[in-house]
Structure formats: C-alpha cells, structure tokens
Amino acid sequence: MAPIDTDDSTSAGEGEELRAGRRRAARYVVPVAVMGVAAATIGLVPALADSGDPDLPKITAEQLLQKMAESDTEQLSGTVRINTDLGLPDLGGLESGLMSGMSGGPGGADGGDGSAADPSAKLTELVSGSHTLRVAADGPDRQKVSLIEDTAEYSLIHDGKDVWGYDSKSNEVYHSTAPDGAERSGKSAKDVPATPKDFAEEALKSVDDTTSVTVGGTAQVAGRDAYRLVVEPKQKGSTVGAITVAVDAETGTPLKFTLTPASGGAAVVDAGFTKVSFAKPDASTFDFTPPEGAKVTEGDGAKAPEHGRKGEHGPGKGTPSAPGKDGADGAADMKGMKVIGEGWNSIATFDTGAQGLPTGAAAGDLSGMGDLGGFLGSLGDQVKGDFGSGTVFKTRLVNALITDDGKVYAGAVTKDALVKAADAAK
Amino acid sequence: MAEASATEPESRDRGSADRGSTDLGSADRGSADRETAGRQTAGPEAANPEGAGPETAGRERADDAVIATRALTKRYRGGQLAVDGLDLTVPAGSVFGFLGPNGSGKTTTIRMLMGLIEPTSGSARVLGRPMPGAARTVLPGVGALIEGPALYGFLSGRDNLLRYDAADPAADPRTRRARVSAALDRVGLVAAAGKKARAYSLGMKQRLGLAAALLQPRRLLVLDEPTNGLDPQGMREIRALVRELASDGTTVFLSSHLLDEIEQVCTHAAVMARGRLITQGAVADLSAGARGRLVVTTPDPADAARVLKEQGAGDVVAVEDRVTAEPPDHDLAEVNAALVAAGVRVRGFGLERASLEDAFVALTGEGFDVAG
Amino acid sequence: MRAPSPLWAFGLLRSELLTTFRRWRTLALLGVLAAVPVLVGIAVRIETSDGSSVGGAGGGGPAFIAQISNNGLFLVFTALAATLPFFLPMAVGVVAGDAIAGEANAGTLRYLLVAPAGRTRLLLTKYTTVIVFCLAATLVVAASALVVGALLFPVGDLVTISGTRITYGEGLGRALLIALVVAASLVGVAALGLFVSTLTSSGIAAMATTVGLLITVQILDQIPQLHALHPYFFSHYWLSFADLMREPVYWDELVRNLGLQALYAAVFGSAAWARFTTKDITS
C-alpha cells in the first residue's frame, strides 16, 4: 500500500526482507530530518544573522559622551528587554509580598491603600527576572511605557498634564496630574529608569576620577550600529565589574545598558532595545480615557512631585543602577543616613535604632534592604569585627551589613569593605 | 439477492467489457513468460495510472492469472510464520475456493493481496500488477469482503456505502448515488437503506459489506468467509450471487472453511494448512486425485471380499452388507462378472466418487476443523 | 481501469467531514465548548450585579475577565483564554486520537484502504478534518461568547490592554483574528494526536494517550527547573493570542507560537505518515 506505485517488488530474493525493512526505516528519516532542520534553524539562524560587530569610525570616549549629551532624540518607540539577576534567592510567592513591602516605603502613594494601577506597585516588579517593556516617546510631554505581562499589560502614559497608569489585568486606573517639574525632562515623568537612556544617564553621573570610561568597540543593537561605552570603577572593593552602554552611532541614543558584576557571570542588569524606531509614534498611542467601569485611583496632585522623585530613586537603588554621588545625595536627606566613602565604594549607613534586624517599617531608602533582611535572616553570613558582630546579606551586587546593635551598612561593595567601614565607624 | 438481476445497466455493461479483457489468454503460458508480460503491462501503466486505453487492455489479455504469488511469506513481529512460501495462481474467470482451517494463513494471505500487510518476502501480483506497489491502480478493480463486514454504526446503510464509494479515487462522484442505489438493490437492502447500520442484523451487515464490494463493476471479487453468520437462505443467495457474478466473467476468490460451500460453487480451489499451500487446481482434479472407492452391497460380504481380493482390489473392508475396496486396475465390469460367477448375490455395485473432504484428509492426514 | 476523478481528494474529504460532524460525540464536544462562555457569562453577571468587579483587586481569574462586565466582547477573549489550556485541546485530542485508531478499531480502516483510499491521501484527509474541527471548535466558543456577551453585557468601543481605544467593529475583527490564532494554536496537538492514533488500533487508548500527553506537557510547562525546555512545549505560547489585543500588536510570541505549531505539525505529521504508510493493517 505504498503511496508510490512501484514495480520493483516483483523481483523476489534473499534481499527482499532486508529491503522492505530498510524502506520502512527510510520513511522515519523524514520526521527526523524535519527535526534536524528545525534544530539547525533555531541554532544557526541567530548566529548567521549576527553579522558581527559593525565597522564604525574610531571615536574617543569624550566624543561619544558628547554625542550622547547632544543627542536630541525626542521621538522614539520600541521594545526593551530587561533582564535583572541580582542573585536573590528564589522566593517564589514571597517575592511579590516582599516587593510590595519595599514599595510601601518610599514610593507608596497612599499608604496601604494600593491600587493595582499605582505605578510604584508596578515598578518593583522590574527588580527581578525578565521583563519586556514597550516605550514610546514624542517630545517631553508625551511618553508611554508599557510592561508586557501574560495576557495583560501595565501602561504608564504621560500625556501633557495627565499621568495615567492602567493595569489591564484588574482593569484599574491610576491618575495623577504631572508636576510642572516633570516637564523639564521626559525622564522624571516616566518615574522609572526603564529605557537604556535612563540607565545610562544614571551611570554617567558617576563619572569622575574614580571611574574609567572607554570606548569598547562596536556592537549591533536592535539592528542598529552602536558604539560600546565601557564604564569601570578604578577602585578596588566594588562589586560592580563594568557598565557597558551601547550608544546608537547615528543618533547618540543609548540602546543597551549592561551591568556586569566584579564576580563575573551573567549581567546583573541587562536592559536594551530589541526593536527601536526613531519615527514619530502614532498620536493615538498617548491617548487615554479610562475604560467604562474601571476603578480610578487619583494620585494626590500636590504630593505628586515628591512621590515622583522618591519613586525614581527608590527603584533606582533597588534596581542597582550606579550607586554614585547622586544616589548618595538623594539618600542623604533620609533621617540618620550617612554616606561613607566616595564613588563606587560609597557605603550608606544608618541607625535603625532597633536591636538586631530592622523591620520593614524602617524609614529611608534602604528600608527595602532592611525588609529584605527580615526575609533573608536565615540566609545571612555572620561576621565579627572590631565593631562587634553582625550579619551580612549578599546579593550579586548590593551587600548589606546589619550589626547586632542595629546599624546598617550597605553598598555595592564587597563584604570585606563593609566590615572595614563598620570598623572605621566605631 | 433475488433481485440481483435488476442491476444498474451501466455497471452490467462495464462488467462484460471487463470480462472480455480477462477471459482470453492461454492457460499454458509459463510463469516466466507471464512474469515478463506482467512487467511489460505494468511499465507504461504505472506511469499513467489512468491507462484504460485499448492498448493496455490488449496487453493485459496476455496475463491470465488474476492473482499470482511467488514465495509469498509473512512473518509477524513475534516471529510467528503466518504464511510460508506461498505460490498461488488464480486463473481469470475462475471461482476460486481458498480452503483451510481457521488460522491456516488464509486471511493473512488475503490481506497481503489487498496491500493491507506488507509481505516479509516474496511477491504478489493482482490483476497483473505488483501488490502492494500498484495498489492505487489495482484495487479499484477489486471488490473485497475481508473478515466480515465493518460499518459505521452511526451512519445509515446508504451513507456507509456513500462513504466507501467516496474513498475510491476512481469513482465518479456524479454517479455516486446511482451506484449506491444499484448496489443496495443488488443485495436486497433497499428497504433498510435508511436505517442506522448499528441496528442491522449480522446477515444485513454481511449484505451491506457485499454491496460495498459490488459498488463498482469488478474484475476480481475477494470474499473472505462470505456466508459467516448467514442463515441457510442467506447462504443460498450468496452462492447464487457468486455464480451470477462468475457468469459475468468476474473472477471470484472465495475463502472458506466450509468444504461443501467450495464444492458447490468453485471451479478451482487451493488448500492451506499451517501457512503452507497443500495443493491447488481445478476442483474436479482435486477430487479425482483422491480415487473413489468400489462399493458392493451384498448379503454375502465374506464371499464378496474374497472375490474382490482375488480380482486385485486393495484395502478391502467389509462392514455388514457393505464391502468397500480400492478399485482394481482392470475393467470394473469384469469384477462384477467375477462376483456373480462366484455366486455372490450383488444388490449394488458402484464407484463412490471422492469428496473434497476426502481429498483434504488424504492431503493433510487430519480432520477438518469446522467448528469456527 | 477507470480514470481517477480530478476531485478525488475532495470526495473523501467531504465524506470525512460529514462523517465527523454527524457523530454524536463530535456534537457533544462542541456543545460542551459552547456551554463554557454561557457559564462564564452568567457567573460574571451574577458576581458583578452589585457593581463590584470580578476577581478582586488582584485581577485573578482568566485573562480579560475584569473587563467583561463593561464590554461583552471581552467575553470572547475570556472564553478562549479559559478553554484554550484544556477544553479545546482535549476536544481536539479526542477527535485526532480517534482519527485512525477509531477506524482501525471498527474495522472500517481496512475497507477504506481497499477501496482504495490510499494511505497518504487518507492521512491527509484525516489531518485536514482535525484542523477543520480545531477551527470549528474555536469558532463555536467565540460565537457562543459573542452572543452571550452581547445579551448579558453592554457592547461598544473597547479599550485594548495597552490602554488605547478601538471601535467595536475593529474589536470584532480582532476577535476573529484571535479565534483564528487560537485555532492555529491547536494544530500541534492535532498532529501529535494523529501520530498517536497511527500507533494503536484502539481509539480509546489513542484518545487517552493524547489527552494524557497534553496534561503532562501543561504540567511540565509549570516546572521552573525545566525552564530551558519550555519554549519547545506546544502549549508554551498558547496565551500569546492576547498579544493581538495590544496596541500596537506585539508579534514576537505570536510568531513564535505559530512557528512552533508548524514545527509540531511537520514533525508529528511526517512521523504519522512514516508510521501509517508502512504499518500492517491487521484489524
């Protein structure tokens, strides 16, 4: 019943049995070949598509920085992929509770009355794992960031005076009016260092004599040619290995931001465009009217600027963007907060006033870390020194020492540096 | 099947046309010669499956065997040898009885001939073409009933036939309904055509299966145990149908474990046992192979036995007033005269013709399992 | 020798479609699928009758459920999201698993092949029919949801999950597109079921195996340790159909889903062909 009409089966012989078996087996070559082709396609096509690093004219770091500064990209849209690997233990369901605890500190809009559409509730989701964002910007007044979730999406839309947060999963809307200050730059209204540009700006603020900035060749990002700006700490003791920013060769727009830890391994933060377009986004992108029946939570207009700023720094610290003077300054106005050291080796310290591990209610930017400590208590390393004894909690980037008398030292530095700082403070 | 004569005229016409192409041809042709002819036939037709041209028909005329197998062997995966080196030749126009106890390899052979099972080794040609290679061109000319009917219980009898007809790529969809009606008519199922097949009795299912085999005018009809489950009336109808088809020139390949069925309708027969072909040939020849016995009925059995022995008869058995013996070589009239001359009172004197069962017992040395 | 009709393939396909869709079992499966949107619709209607929203503030429940009470069209998406993980593929698994094995079980397979249906042709016909069933099943869910949604809830312009507004007409267009994508998402299961169906002569065994595989893959897809394998599970990108409700549409996972389904169809389709065309039919 072979589908092919063949007459070759007429010649009987010793080989017949073998031949039939072989013909039978030959059919199975087809599915195996299909699988092979598929595997080869999956494996090879990305490799082939990667046409190597583009050939671009040589450029110095200063020129590149200038190019970035002069960049007047105001209109863009694209897809950003953010991978964050802090090396936190997998907490599963605990994580979300933990994150909301963190956001409850600096960024919480109205205390515990959380709306699912509240931006601060969503920002902390970016701290771990892999996320896809879509960004669109049209000048300083109109931006949109959407966090792509399974069968749902969280959108933050800034359109002139209005800032809307829309959570499609719960069909809830958060609304606040944009502060005047927000209009000076698109970034602050976006509230979140979501685009590579935001990350890059954070990183570049820390450029000083403690930092080396070089151009590390070229790369292709989202189909565009880009220079790689490599920012490395000069000092020892930092957990940060290097920060690489891929800068679009044509427009000077940062396209990709990568933070690799000194300990090696995968990037702690890897945020980059997978698609980007510098065309003006469709105007309807920024139109938003709350859907019928959606629950709308009004943000407090007067407090909005303050919230906005704190919200900005909160995750900026949580998502370990470069901990530089800026971060330290921001943190310094926290009650009892002091900054020891400078540049990459800055260590923030404050006294919780409590004995042992602080609770999540501790004020200040680092309450998140303290909160974290509460959850990770059993996971910390016990250390002893001149300061007494304490517990060190480690991630791949930020380490924190909580002494038994309630002092907290935290920074993107190694454990030894923390102990040294604690000893010095004594 | 009483209404069998009321067939669609078109199909009848095409049936006789087919007969014209198969009846001719010499039976003396050697098998090597036939092989060559088959190859020649198959060559151009394989390239052109629609080859129904007169030239092709003319060439097929040379190929007299409707079914020819050579060393056909099937060994199932378990190592069980179901069919062992079968050399079967079914002449065109014959009603061929395929005889053997249950489990003797008949059904496996039929499945190989129909392309359902691939032979382990050896070859089979049906209608002059290799199977299973040429299934698409061969099978439209073959009607089959294999191991009982199989129907879609949730479809009506008519819809069952429409489905089987649709499965045949050679069937013209425009005349499908007419064909199905004719087939239903032929097996006497018109009245029950609208009933769901699951409500049919076994006999009706068997008839519907036959109707499916008769949807097209066929050159070969393969009927595997066609009278299974039928009452005596149904069996008679089937036999009448087989004879009628045969008289139209269709070759009928009839497998059965019922000897009398074969004896009543078949012109040729083959006997299988334990996967091997015991014998094949014309039914008359097979019966003759087992020689008849001389039977003398007499009140003087002892004298009769003595005289018969004197006359050279072997294996003389005397039971009451019946004396049977292997007939001697010389004229039986002289034997009778000798009996009378010796004063034996002869009430009856005759030769009892051997039955196919005698032939079978003689060939296999064992009884025939009729239980199945 | 009669000339094969040029429409030979369609005669068998038509017969196969009629046979499949006349079966009580097929109709029962479609009936169950049609009932799902009715149940979801009534449940949402009851829960929201006091003005509250469904699923609480956390947004639990199947995708889009929070929006149903405001726009009935979302019931189409919710119903598809609710039936896609299990009901739809199970129905497809039953029909695909039974395709060859069921015929073998009933003995009708030998008569189809002797007719002669041709093994490759029969297999193609069977696969086409299963795919038609995928489409029919999806459309039944979507149509039922559309009607129930329009009866129980207001309809009108709707807001995409990206927060932009589209007209009801465009929403209907997207609903149809989503139904087609959901149907295409089942193509892989259909090929898998067909392959399983060629392995056995028991229709029940083939159906049970297919549905069992379906459940197993769904469970494996939830195990984080198998993360590296997840992108190759046929069910992994199923919910990507929701990406059609973004503005602009996010194609990455949709394309990946369709590619994966095509791969499954090619691998298991050809495996089914290799098996079926060399198989001894002994039933």
XYZ file of C-alpha atoms in Angstrom, chain A residues 1-7 9-13 16-17 20 23-24, chain B residues 35 39 42 70 115 118 120-123 125 130 132-133 135-137:
34
model
C 0.000 0.000 0.000
C 2.895 2.220 -0.580
C 1.604 5.512 -1.915
C 4.060 5.351 -4.740
C 3.253 2.879 -7.441
C 6.384 0.897 -7.933
C 7.012 -2.333 -9.678
C 8.728 -5.509 -5.548
C 8.433 -8.138 -8.261
C 11.960 -9.395 -8.012
C 11.839 -11.730 -5.085
C 15.031 -12.737 -3.427
C 13.724 -8.677 -0.087
C 13.260 -8.871 3.634
C 11.430 -3.893 2.996
C 12.273 1.124 3.079
C 10.223 1.166 6.253
C 6.186 -12.513 -15.440
C 6.243 -6.286 -16.367
C 2.867 -2.582 -15.580
C 5.635 -16.261 -5.691
C -1.996 -4.455 0.240
C 3.443 -5.969 3.567
C 8.128 -10.259 4.631
C 9.457 -11.692 1.393
C 8.213 -12.961 -1.946
C 5.923 -11.163 -4.298
C 0.657 -9.775 -8.371
C 2.537 -5.968 -8.162
C 1.255 -3.539 -2.621
C 3.152 -1.310 -5.059
C -2.466 -0.685 -5.057
C -3.897 2.541 -6.399
C -4.387 1.183 -9.884
